[in-house]
């Protein structure tokens, strides 16, 4: 993986599903990462939850070499036109540069339309949701909470998840970036996904 190791970029746009990356961005920030928001422009956007977000930078200012990861969330606009297609093209640029991308919910359809899932193992809300895009990657679809395709040797990883799996999505991001070791990653997932209180002691340990 190339690029900055401590800055993660979160794409923001009108109606973006703010709950889908809450675990991901919060725990990255608590573990020494800087999360910067990227909009189509620097104009404010409004999330699906009604929050107003001022992007840190515009998409045409984003460079893969300055990033450890590009995160794309779901939004109504992924399924109502081509307004968010520039973000899918940006994802292609990241992957081509060897920098990973993580997409959840409707963003997976955007990547499918861009052809980025045709040769990569992936998941989404349900297989026929992606099939409706006309993409050629149906044989690589996996019925799982979240999936990481590591890419070819020396390449970049691609994480995909369905809209009901923000915790599994976060787990895959943390694993890819090496935020937690295997034992703590398992404990983190058990705590936030399964409400396993015993996992808290593992997270607090050295």
PDB file of C-alpha atoms in Angstrom:
ATOM      1  CA  UNK A   1       0.000   0.000   0.000  1.00  0.00           C
ATOM      2  CA  UNK A   2       1.246   3.451  -0.869  1.00  0.00           C
ATOM      3  CA  UNK A   3       0.191   6.876   0.311  1.00  0.00           C
ATOM      4  CA  UNK A   4       0.008   8.616   3.669  1.00  0.00           C
ATOM      5  CA  UNK A   5      -0.326   6.084   6.492  1.00  0.00           C
ATOM      6  CA  UNK A   6      -2.252   8.276   8.938  1.00  0.00           C
ATOM      7  CA  UNK A   7      -4.869  10.160   6.910  1.00  0.00           C
ATOM      8  CA  UNK A   8      -8.164   8.590   5.860  1.00  0.00           C
ATOM      9  CA  UNK A   9     -10.576  10.320   3.487  1.00  0.00           C
ATOM     10  CA  UNK A  10     -14.336  10.044   3.936  1.00  0.00           C
ATOM     11  CA  UNK A  11     -16.497  10.990   0.956  1.00  0.00           C
ATOM     12  CA  UNK A  12     -19.483  13.158   1.915  1.00  0.00           C
ATOM     13  CA  UNK A  13     -22.472  14.086  -0.238  1.00  0.00           C
ATOM     14  CA  UNK A  14     -26.131  14.936   0.215  1.00  0.00           C
ATOM     15  CA  UNK A  15     -28.117  12.065   1.800  1.00  0.00           C
ATOM     16  CA  UNK A  16     -25.002  10.123   2.716  1.00  0.00           C
ATOM     17  CA  UNK A  17     -25.820   7.482   5.327  1.00  0.00           C
ATOM     18  CA  UNK A  18     -23.990   8.916   8.318  1.00  0.00           C
ATOM     19  CA  UNK A  19     -24.470   5.880  10.596  1.00  0.00           C
ATOM     20  CA  UNK A  20     -22.682   3.502   8.238  1.00  0.00           C
ATOM     21  CA  UNK A  21     -19.189   4.753   9.045  1.00  0.00           C
ATOM     22  CA  UNK A  22     -19.627   6.009  12.609  1.00  0.00           C
ATOM     23  CA  UNK A  23     -17.720   3.106  14.167  1.00  0.00           C
ATOM     24  CA  UNK A  24     -15.049   3.244  11.483  1.00  0.00           C
ATOM     25  CA  UNK A  25     -14.192   6.918  11.675  1.00  0.00           C
ATOM     26  CA  UNK A  26     -14.559   7.233  15.460  1.00  0.00           C
ATOM     27  CA  UNK A  27     -12.144   4.426  16.228  1.00  0.00           C
ATOM     28  CA  UNK A  28      -9.690   5.447  13.532  1.00  0.00           C
ATOM     29  CA  UNK A  29      -9.594   8.934  15.044  1.00  0.00           C
ATOM     30  CA  UNK A  30      -9.079   7.445  18.522  1.00  0.00           C
ATOM     31  CA  UNK A  31      -6.144   5.445  17.214  1.00  0.00           C
ATOM     32  CA  UNK A  32      -4.102   8.257  15.714  1.00  0.00           C
ATOM     33  CA  UNK A  33      -5.644   8.658  12.276  1.00  0.00           C
ATOM     34  CA  UNK A  34      -6.815  11.948  10.817  1.00  0.00           C
ATOM     35  CA  UNK A  35     -10.183  11.724   9.070  1.00  0.00           C
ATOM     36  CA  UNK A  36     -10.712  14.320   6.344  1.00  0.00           C
ATOM     37  CA  UNK A  37     -14.010  14.755   4.510  1.00  0.00           C
ATOM     38  CA  UNK A  38     -14.181  15.102   0.728  1.00  0.00           C
ATOM     39  CA  UNK A  39     -17.133  16.569  -1.174  1.00  0.00           C
ATOM     40  CA  UNK A  40     -17.806  17.166  -4.842  1.00  0.00           C
ATOM     41  CA  UNK A  41     -16.988  20.738  -3.860  1.00  0.00           C
ATOM     42  CA  UNK A  42     -16.314  22.476  -0.562  1.00  0.00           C
ATOM     43  CA  UNK A  43     -19.970  23.431  -0.263  1.00  0.00           C
ATOM     44  CA  UNK A  44     -21.764  21.951   2.780  1.00  0.00           C
ATOM     45  CA  UNK A  45     -23.773  18.764   2.387  1.00  0.00           C
ATOM     46  CA  UNK A  46     -26.629  17.350   4.436  1.00  0.00           C
ATOM     47  CA  UNK A  47     -26.547  13.745   5.587  1.00  0.00           C
ATOM     48  CA  UNK A  48     -29.477  11.361   5.603  1.00  0.00           C
ATOM     49  CA  UNK A  49     -29.691  12.028   9.334  1.00  0.00           C
ATOM     50  CA  UNK A  50     -30.019  15.765   8.753  1.00  0.00           C
ATOM     51  CA  UNK A  51     -26.494  16.714   9.832  1.00  0.00           C
ATOM     52  CA  UNK A  52     -24.752  19.508   7.948  1.00  0.00           C
ATOM     53  CA  UNK A  53     -21.159  18.686   7.003  1.00  0.00           C
ATOM     54  CA  UNK A  54     -18.577  21.113   5.637  1.00  0.00           C
ATOM     55  CA  UNK A  55     -16.116  19.144   3.461  1.00  0.00           C
ATOM     56  CA  UNK A  56     -12.429  19.632   4.222  1.00  0.00           C
ATOM     57  CA  UNK A  57     -11.563  19.493   0.539  1.00  0.00           C
ATOM     58  CA  UNK A  58     -13.141  19.118  -2.886  1.00  0.00           C
ATOM     59  CA  UNK A  59     -12.834  15.936  -4.904  1.00  0.00           C
ATOM     60  CA  UNK A  60     -10.557  17.553  -7.468  1.00  0.00           C
ATOM     61  CA  UNK A  61      -8.114  18.320  -4.630  1.00  0.00           C
ATOM     62  CA  UNK A  62      -7.934  14.708  -3.468  1.00  0.00           C
ATOM     63  CA  UNK A  63      -4.740  12.772  -4.223  1.00  0.00           C
ATOM     64  CA  UNK A  64      -4.378   9.073  -3.557  1.00  0.00           C
ATOM     65  CA  UNK A  65      -0.762   9.486  -2.461  1.00  0.00           C
ATOM     66  CA  UNK A  66      -1.929  11.637   0.450  1.00  0.00           C
ATOM     67  CA  UNK A  67      -4.255   8.973   1.818  1.00  0.00           C
ATOM     68  CA  UNK A  68      -4.316   5.622   3.556  1.00  0.00           C
ATOM     69  CA  UNK A  69      -7.903   4.854   2.547  1.00  0.00           C
ATOM     70  CA  UNK A  70     -10.945   6.258   0.723  1.00  0.00           C
ATOM     71  CA  UNK A  71     -14.300   5.500   2.383  1.00  0.00           C
ATOM     72  CA  UNK A  72     -17.555   5.655   0.412  1.00  0.00           C
ATOM     73  CA  UNK A  73     -20.927   5.418   2.158  1.00  0.00           C
ATOM     74  CA  UNK A  74     -24.398   4.785   0.890  1.00  0.00           C
ATOM     75  CA  UNK A  75     -26.648   7.624  -0.289  1.00  0.00           C
ATOM     76  CA  UNK A  76     -29.882   7.995  -2.223  1.00  0.00           C
ATOM     77  CA  UNK A  77     -27.976   9.567  -5.105  1.00  0.00           C
ATOM     78  CA  UNK A  78     -26.069   6.370  -5.896  1.00  0.00           C
ATOM     79  CA  UNK A  79     -29.337   4.947  -7.229  1.00  0.00           C
ATOM     80  CA  UNK A  80     -31.001   8.004  -8.763  1.00  0.00           C
ATOM     81  CA  UNK A  81     -28.481   9.164 -11.363  1.00  0.00           C
ATOM     82  CA  UNK A  82     -24.824   9.781 -12.070  1.00  0.00           C
ATOM     83  CA  UNK A  83     -24.180  12.632  -9.620  1.00  0.00           C
ATOM     84  CA  UNK A  84     -21.845  10.507  -7.510  1.00  0.00           C
ATOM     85  CA  UNK A  85     -20.054   8.786 -10.389  1.00  0.00           C
ATOM     86  CA  UNK A  86     -16.999  11.065  -9.879  1.00  0.00           C
ATOM     87  CA  UNK A  87     -16.441   9.353  -6.525  1.00  0.00           C
ATOM     88  CA  UNK A  88     -16.440   5.940  -8.202  1.00  0.00           C
ATOM     89  CA  UNK A  89     -13.866   7.253 -10.672  1.00  0.00           C
ATOM     90  CA  UNK A  90     -11.818   8.535  -7.742  1.00  0.00           C
ATOM     91  CA  UNK A  91     -11.992   5.043  -6.254  1.00  0.00           C
ATOM     92  CA  UNK A  92     -10.546   3.678  -9.479  1.00  0.00           C
ATOM     93  CA  UNK A  93      -7.689   6.148  -9.181  1.00  0.00           C
ATOM     94  CA  UNK A  94      -7.013   5.037  -5.617  1.00  0.00           C
ATOM     95  CA  UNK A  95      -6.984   1.358  -6.508  1.00  0.00           C
ATOM     96  CA  UNK A  96      -4.760   1.987  -9.526  1.00  0.00           C
ATOM     97  CA  UNK A  97      -2.359   3.854  -7.215  1.00  0.00           C
ATOM     98  CA  UNK A  98      -2.260   0.978  -4.736  1.00  0.00           C
ATOM     99  CA  UNK A  99      -4.331   2.742  -2.071  1.00  0.00           C
ATOM    100  CA  UNK A 100      -7.335   0.842  -0.664  1.00  0.00           C
ATOM    101  CA  UNK A 101     -10.999   1.739  -0.890  1.00  0.00           C
ATOM    102  CA  UNK A 102     -13.857   0.798   1.454  1.00  0.00           C
ATOM    103  CA  UNK A 103     -17.456   0.984   0.183  1.00  0.00           C
ATOM    104  CA  UNK A 104     -20.689   0.209   1.982  1.00  0.00           C
ATOM    105  CA  UNK A 105     -24.341   0.081   0.917  1.00  0.00           C
ATOM    106  CA  UNK A 106     -25.161   2.040  -2.262  1.00  0.00           C
ATOM    107  CA  UNK A 107     -21.528   2.912  -2.846  1.00  0.00           C
ATOM    108  CA  UNK A 108     -20.979  -0.714  -3.856  1.00  0.00           C
ATOM    109  CA  UNK A 109     -23.401  -0.164  -6.748  1.00  0.00           C
ATOM    110  CA  UNK A 110     -21.383   2.878  -7.775  1.00  0.00           C
ATOM    111  CA  UNK A 111     -18.231   0.761  -7.861  1.00  0.00           C
ATOM    112  CA  UNK A 112     -20.074  -1.943  -9.805  1.00  0.00           C
ATOM    113  CA  UNK A 113     -21.126   0.577 -12.467  1.00  0.00           C
ATOM    114  CA  UNK A 114     -17.511   1.734 -12.682  1.00  0.00           C
ATOM    115  CA  UNK A 115     -16.425  -1.864 -13.352  1.00  0.00           C
ATOM    116  CA  UNK A 116     -14.384  -2.091 -10.160  1.00  0.00           C
ATOM    117  CA  UNK A 117     -16.133  -5.225  -8.866  1.00  0.00           C
ATOM    118  CA  UNK A 118     -15.936  -7.279 -12.038  1.00  0.00           C
ATOM    119  CA  UNK A 119     -12.677  -8.971 -11.056  1.00  0.00           C
ATOM    120  CA  UNK A 120     -12.735  -8.597  -7.257  1.00  0.00           C
ATOM    121  CA  UNK A 121     -14.417 -10.589  -4.518  1.00  0.00           C
ATOM    122  CA  UNK A 122     -17.145  -8.416  -2.998  1.00  0.00           C
ATOM    123  CA  UNK A 123     -20.497  -8.167  -1.256  1.00  0.00           C
ATOM    124  CA  UNK A 124     -23.345  -5.675  -0.923  1.00  0.00           C
ATOM    125  CA  UNK A 125     -26.924  -5.522   0.355  1.00  0.00           C
ATOM    126  CA  UNK A 126     -27.965  -8.485  -1.803  1.00  0.00           C
ATOM    127  CA  UNK A 127     -26.699  -9.971  -5.057  1.00  0.00           C
ATOM    128  CA  UNK A 128     -29.610  -8.844  -7.244  1.00  0.00           C
ATOM    129  CA  UNK A 129     -29.100  -5.240  -6.144  1.00  0.00           C
ATOM    130  CA  UNK A 130     -25.714  -5.242  -7.839  1.00  0.00           C
ATOM    131  CA  UNK A 131     -26.976  -7.377 -10.729  1.00  0.00           C
ATOM    132  CA  UNK A 132     -29.371  -4.537 -11.587  1.00  0.00           C
ATOM    133  CA  UNK A 133     -26.359  -2.351 -12.424  1.00  0.00           C
ATOM    134  CA  UNK A 134     -25.513  -4.641 -15.340  1.00  0.00           C
ATOM    135  CA  UNK A 135     -22.026  -5.304 -14.036  1.00  0.00           C
ATOM    136  CA  UNK A 136     -20.009  -8.384 -14.977  1.00  0.00           C
ATOM    137  CA  UNK A 137     -18.878  -9.424 -11.498  1.00  0.00           C
ATOM    138  CA  UNK A 138     -21.771 -11.543 -10.312  1.00  0.00           C
ATOM    139  CA  UNK A 139     -19.625 -14.666 -10.048  1.00  0.00           C
ATOM    140  CA  UNK A 140     -17.395 -12.878  -7.519  1.00  0.00           C
ATOM    141  CA  UNK A 141     -20.272 -11.922  -5.205  1.00  0.00           C
ATOM    142  CA  UNK A 142     -20.059 -13.368  -1.669  1.00  0.00           C
ATOM    143  CA  UNK A 143     -23.019 -13.547   0.695  1.00  0.00           C
ATOM    144  CA  UNK A 144     -21.211 -12.185   3.766  1.00  0.00           C
ATOM    145  CA  UNK A 145     -21.443  -9.272   6.192  1.00  0.00           C
ATOM    146  CA  UNK A 146     -18.313  -7.620   4.802  1.00  0.00           C
ATOM    147  CA  UNK A 147     -15.570  -8.718   2.425  1.00  0.00           C
ATOM    148  CA  UNK A 148     -11.987  -7.646   1.811  1.00  0.00           C
ATOM    149  CA  UNK A 149     -10.421  -8.406  -1.551  1.00  0.00           C
ATOM    150  CA  UNK A 150      -6.685  -8.073  -1.010  1.00  0.00           C
ATOM    151  CA  UNK A 151      -5.946  -7.508  -4.690  1.00  0.00           C
ATOM    152  CA  UNK A 152      -3.002  -8.859  -6.615  1.00  0.00           C
ATOM    153  CA  UNK A 153       0.457  -8.948  -5.046  1.00  0.00           C
ATOM    154  CA  UNK A 154       1.558  -5.404  -4.391  1.00  0.00           C
ATOM    155  CA  UNK A 155      -1.932  -4.132  -5.170  1.00  0.00           C
ATOM    156  CA  UNK A 156      -4.572  -2.466  -3.074  1.00  0.00           C
ATOM    157  CA  UNK A 157      -7.371  -3.834  -0.957  1.00  0.00           C
ATOM    158  CA  UNK A 158     -11.070  -3.262  -1.571  1.00  0.00           C
ATOM    159  CA  UNK A 159     -13.601  -3.589   1.256  1.00  0.00           C
ATOM    160  CA  UNK A 160     -17.324  -3.928   0.597  1.00  0.00           C
ATOM    161  CA  UNK A 161     -20.278  -4.336   2.960  1.00  0.00           C
ATOM    162  CA  UNK A 162     -24.055  -4.183   3.019  1.00  0.00           C
ATOM    163  CA  UNK A 163     -26.058  -1.395   4.684  1.00  0.00           C
ATOM    164  CA  UNK A 164     -26.839  -3.366   7.848  1.00  0.00           C
ATOM    165  CA  UNK A 165     -23.208  -4.127   8.693  1.00  0.00           C
ATOM    166  CA  UNK A 166     -21.409  -0.981   9.914  1.00  0.00           C
ATOM    167  CA  UNK A 167     -19.585  -2.940  12.629  1.00  0.00           C
ATOM    168  CA  UNK A 168     -18.333  -5.648  10.275  1.00  0.00           C
ATOM    169  CA  UNK A 169     -17.350  -2.908   7.829  1.00  0.00           C
ATOM    170  CA  UNK A 170     -15.295  -1.216  10.533  1.00  0.00           C
ATOM    171  CA  UNK A 171     -13.672  -4.523  11.467  1.00  0.00           C
ATOM    172  CA  UNK A 172     -12.466  -5.031   7.896  1.00  0.00           C
ATOM    173  CA  UNK A 173     -11.051  -1.489   7.782  1.00  0.00           C
ATOM    174  CA  UNK A 174      -9.197  -1.967  11.066  1.00  0.00           C
ATOM    175  CA  UNK A 175      -7.773  -5.283   9.873  1.00  0.00           C
ATOM    176  CA  UNK A 176      -6.643  -3.832   6.557  1.00  0.00           C
ATOM    177  CA  UNK A 177      -4.947  -0.837   8.171  1.00  0.00           C
ATOM    178  CA  UNK A 178      -3.518  -2.817  11.078  1.00  0.00           C
ATOM    179  CA  UNK A 179      -5.288  -0.675  13.685  1.00  0.00           C
ATOM    180  CA  UNK A 180      -5.676  -3.620  16.083  1.00  0.00           C
ATOM    181  CA  UNK A 181      -3.893  -6.942  16.341  1.00  0.00           C
ATOM    182  CA  UNK A 182      -5.946 -10.123  15.851  1.00  0.00           C
ATOM    183  CA  UNK A 183      -6.883 -10.593  19.532  1.00  0.00           C
ATOM    184  CA  UNK A 184      -7.994  -6.998  20.057  1.00  0.00           C
ATOM    185  CA  UNK A 185      -9.773  -6.911  16.712  1.00  0.00           C
ATOM    186  CA  UNK A 186     -11.784  -9.970  17.684  1.00  0.00           C
ATOM    187  CA  UNK A 187     -12.554  -8.402  21.075  1.00  0.00           C
ATOM    188  CA  UNK A 188     -13.589  -5.119  19.472  1.00  0.00           C
ATOM    189  CA  UNK A 189     -15.995  -6.920  17.170  1.00  0.00           C
ATOM    190  CA  UNK A 190     -17.461  -9.018  19.989  1.00  0.00           C
ATOM    191  CA  UNK A 191     -17.991  -5.907  22.100  1.00  0.00           C
ATOM    192  CA  UNK A 192     -19.663  -3.730  19.477  1.00  0.00           C
ATOM    193  CA  UNK A 193     -21.435  -6.414  17.440  1.00  0.00           C
ATOM    194  CA  UNK A 194     -22.358  -8.959  20.092  1.00  0.00           C
ATOM    195  CA  UNK A 195     -22.453  -6.749  23.229  1.00  0.00           C
ATOM    196  CA  UNK A 196     -19.958  -9.156  24.834  1.00  0.00           C
ATOM    197  CA  UNK A 197     -18.884  -7.236  27.935  1.00  0.00           C
ATOM    198  CA  UNK A 198     -15.992  -9.632  28.577  1.00  0.00           C
ATOM    199  CA  UNK A 199     -14.300  -8.308  25.449  1.00  0.00           C
ATOM    200  CA  UNK A 200     -13.832  -4.910  27.115  1.00  0.00           C
ATOM    201  CA  UNK A 201     -11.021  -6.244  29.325  1.00  0.00           C
ATOM    202  CA  UNK A 202      -9.121  -7.472  26.286  1.00  0.00           C
ATOM    203  CA  UNK A 203      -9.405  -4.049  24.644  1.00  0.00           C
ATOM    204  CA  UNK A 204      -8.085  -2.367  27.783  1.00  0.00           C
ATOM    205  CA  UNK A 205      -5.104  -4.722  28.060  1.00  0.00           C
ATOM    206  CA  UNK A 206      -1.655  -4.162  26.663  1.00  0.00           C
TER     207      UNK A 206
END
